[in-house]
Coordinates of C-alpha atoms in Angstrom, one line a residue:
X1 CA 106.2 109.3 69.8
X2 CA 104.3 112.8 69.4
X3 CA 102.2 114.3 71.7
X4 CA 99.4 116.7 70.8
X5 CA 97.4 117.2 67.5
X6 CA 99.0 116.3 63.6
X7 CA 99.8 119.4 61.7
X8 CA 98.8 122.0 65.2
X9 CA 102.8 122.3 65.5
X10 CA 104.8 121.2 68.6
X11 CA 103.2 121.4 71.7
X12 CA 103.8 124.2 74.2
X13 CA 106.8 124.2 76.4
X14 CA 106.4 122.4 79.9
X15 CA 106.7 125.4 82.4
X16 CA 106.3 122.9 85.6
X17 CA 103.0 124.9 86.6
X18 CA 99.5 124.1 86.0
X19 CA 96.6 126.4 86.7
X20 CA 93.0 125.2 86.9
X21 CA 89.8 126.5 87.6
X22 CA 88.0 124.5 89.9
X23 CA 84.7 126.2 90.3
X24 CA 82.7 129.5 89.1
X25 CA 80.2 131.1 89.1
X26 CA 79.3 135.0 88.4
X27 CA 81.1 136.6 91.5
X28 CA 83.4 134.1 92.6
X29 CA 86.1 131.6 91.1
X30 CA 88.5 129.2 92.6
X31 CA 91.4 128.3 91.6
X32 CA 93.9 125.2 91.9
X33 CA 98.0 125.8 91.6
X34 CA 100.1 123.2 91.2
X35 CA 103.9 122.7 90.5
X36 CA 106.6 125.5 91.2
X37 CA 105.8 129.1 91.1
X38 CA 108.5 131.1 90.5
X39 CA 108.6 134.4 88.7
X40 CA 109.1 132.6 85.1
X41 CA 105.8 130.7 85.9
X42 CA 103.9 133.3 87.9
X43 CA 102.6 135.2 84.8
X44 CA 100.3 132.4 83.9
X45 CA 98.7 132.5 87.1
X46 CA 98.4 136.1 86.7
X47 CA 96.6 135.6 83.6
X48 CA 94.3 133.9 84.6
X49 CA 93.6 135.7 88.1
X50 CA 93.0 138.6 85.5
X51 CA 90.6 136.9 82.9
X52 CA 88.1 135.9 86.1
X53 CA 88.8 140.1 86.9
X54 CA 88.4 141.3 83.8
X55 CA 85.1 138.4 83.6
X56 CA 83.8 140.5 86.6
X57 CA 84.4 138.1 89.3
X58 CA 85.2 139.9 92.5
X59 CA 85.8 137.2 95.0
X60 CA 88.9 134.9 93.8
X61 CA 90.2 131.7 95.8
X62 CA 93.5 130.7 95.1
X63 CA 95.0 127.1 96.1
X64 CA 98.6 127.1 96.0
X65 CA 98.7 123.9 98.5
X66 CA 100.2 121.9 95.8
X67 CA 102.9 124.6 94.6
X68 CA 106.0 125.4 95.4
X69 CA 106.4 129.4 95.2
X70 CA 110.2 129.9 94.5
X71 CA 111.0 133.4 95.1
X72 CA 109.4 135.9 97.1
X73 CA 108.8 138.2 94.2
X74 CA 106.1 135.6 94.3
X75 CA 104.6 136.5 96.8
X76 CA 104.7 140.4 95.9
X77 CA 102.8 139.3 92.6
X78 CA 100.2 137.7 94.4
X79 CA 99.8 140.8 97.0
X80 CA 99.8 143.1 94.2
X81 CA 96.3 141.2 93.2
X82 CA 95.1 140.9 96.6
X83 CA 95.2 144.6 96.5
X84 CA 93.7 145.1 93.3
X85 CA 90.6 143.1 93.7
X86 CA 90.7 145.4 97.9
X87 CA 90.4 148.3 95.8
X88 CA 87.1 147.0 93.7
X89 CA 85.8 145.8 96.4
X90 CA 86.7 141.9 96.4
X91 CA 88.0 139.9 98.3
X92 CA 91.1 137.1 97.3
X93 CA 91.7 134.6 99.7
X94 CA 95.0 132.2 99.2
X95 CA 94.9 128.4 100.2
X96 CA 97.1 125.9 100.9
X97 CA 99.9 128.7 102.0
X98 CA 102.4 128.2 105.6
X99 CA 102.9 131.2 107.8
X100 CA 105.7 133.4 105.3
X101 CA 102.1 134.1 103.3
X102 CA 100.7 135.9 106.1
X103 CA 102.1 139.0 103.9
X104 CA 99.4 138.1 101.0
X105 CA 96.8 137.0 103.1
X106 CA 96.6 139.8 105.8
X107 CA 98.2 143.3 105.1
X108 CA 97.5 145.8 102.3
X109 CA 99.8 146.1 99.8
X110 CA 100.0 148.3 96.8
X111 CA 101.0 147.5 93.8
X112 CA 103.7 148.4 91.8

């Protein structure tokens, strides 16, 4: 048995991460994470944290309460956003996270 649509080709690779959208509106979007993060997977999420940038949204909410983030690199991805949207004057907030994410949640970091 197939999955997908006849004649669209095979479908895309499972990477064990899926990234949602849960709500948005001009300013703000949330976002749901779930499956492992790691930094083969983390480039979706970043894609998608950029789109609602790029859209204009200032204020992103991330919900990573149903990942599992792999490496810290991870973590240094997510930061590196944190500070971006700091520097246009947004916010990012991250859900779901234990204590090690205090890194992301609380203290500047620049990118690269």
């Amino acid at each position: 048995m197939t999955r997908g649509t006849p004649g669209a080709g095979p479908p895309p690779p499972f990477t064990g991460l899926e990234v949602a959208t849960t709500a948005a509106d001009a300013l703000t979007a949330t976002i749901r994470v779930t499956g492992v993060l790691s930094p083969r997977t983390c480039p979706m999420l970043l894609s998608v944290l950029g789109t609602h940038i790029r859209s204009g949204r200032r204020h992103l909410r991330v919900d990573v309460g149903g990942a599992r983030i792999t490496d810290e690199s991870v973590r240094r991805m997510l930061a590196a956003t944190r500070a971006t949207l700091a520097n246009i004057g947004g916010a990012f907030e991250l859900l779901g996270t234990d204590s090690r994410s205090a890194d992301i949640r609380d203290r500047r970091v620049s990118p690269g």
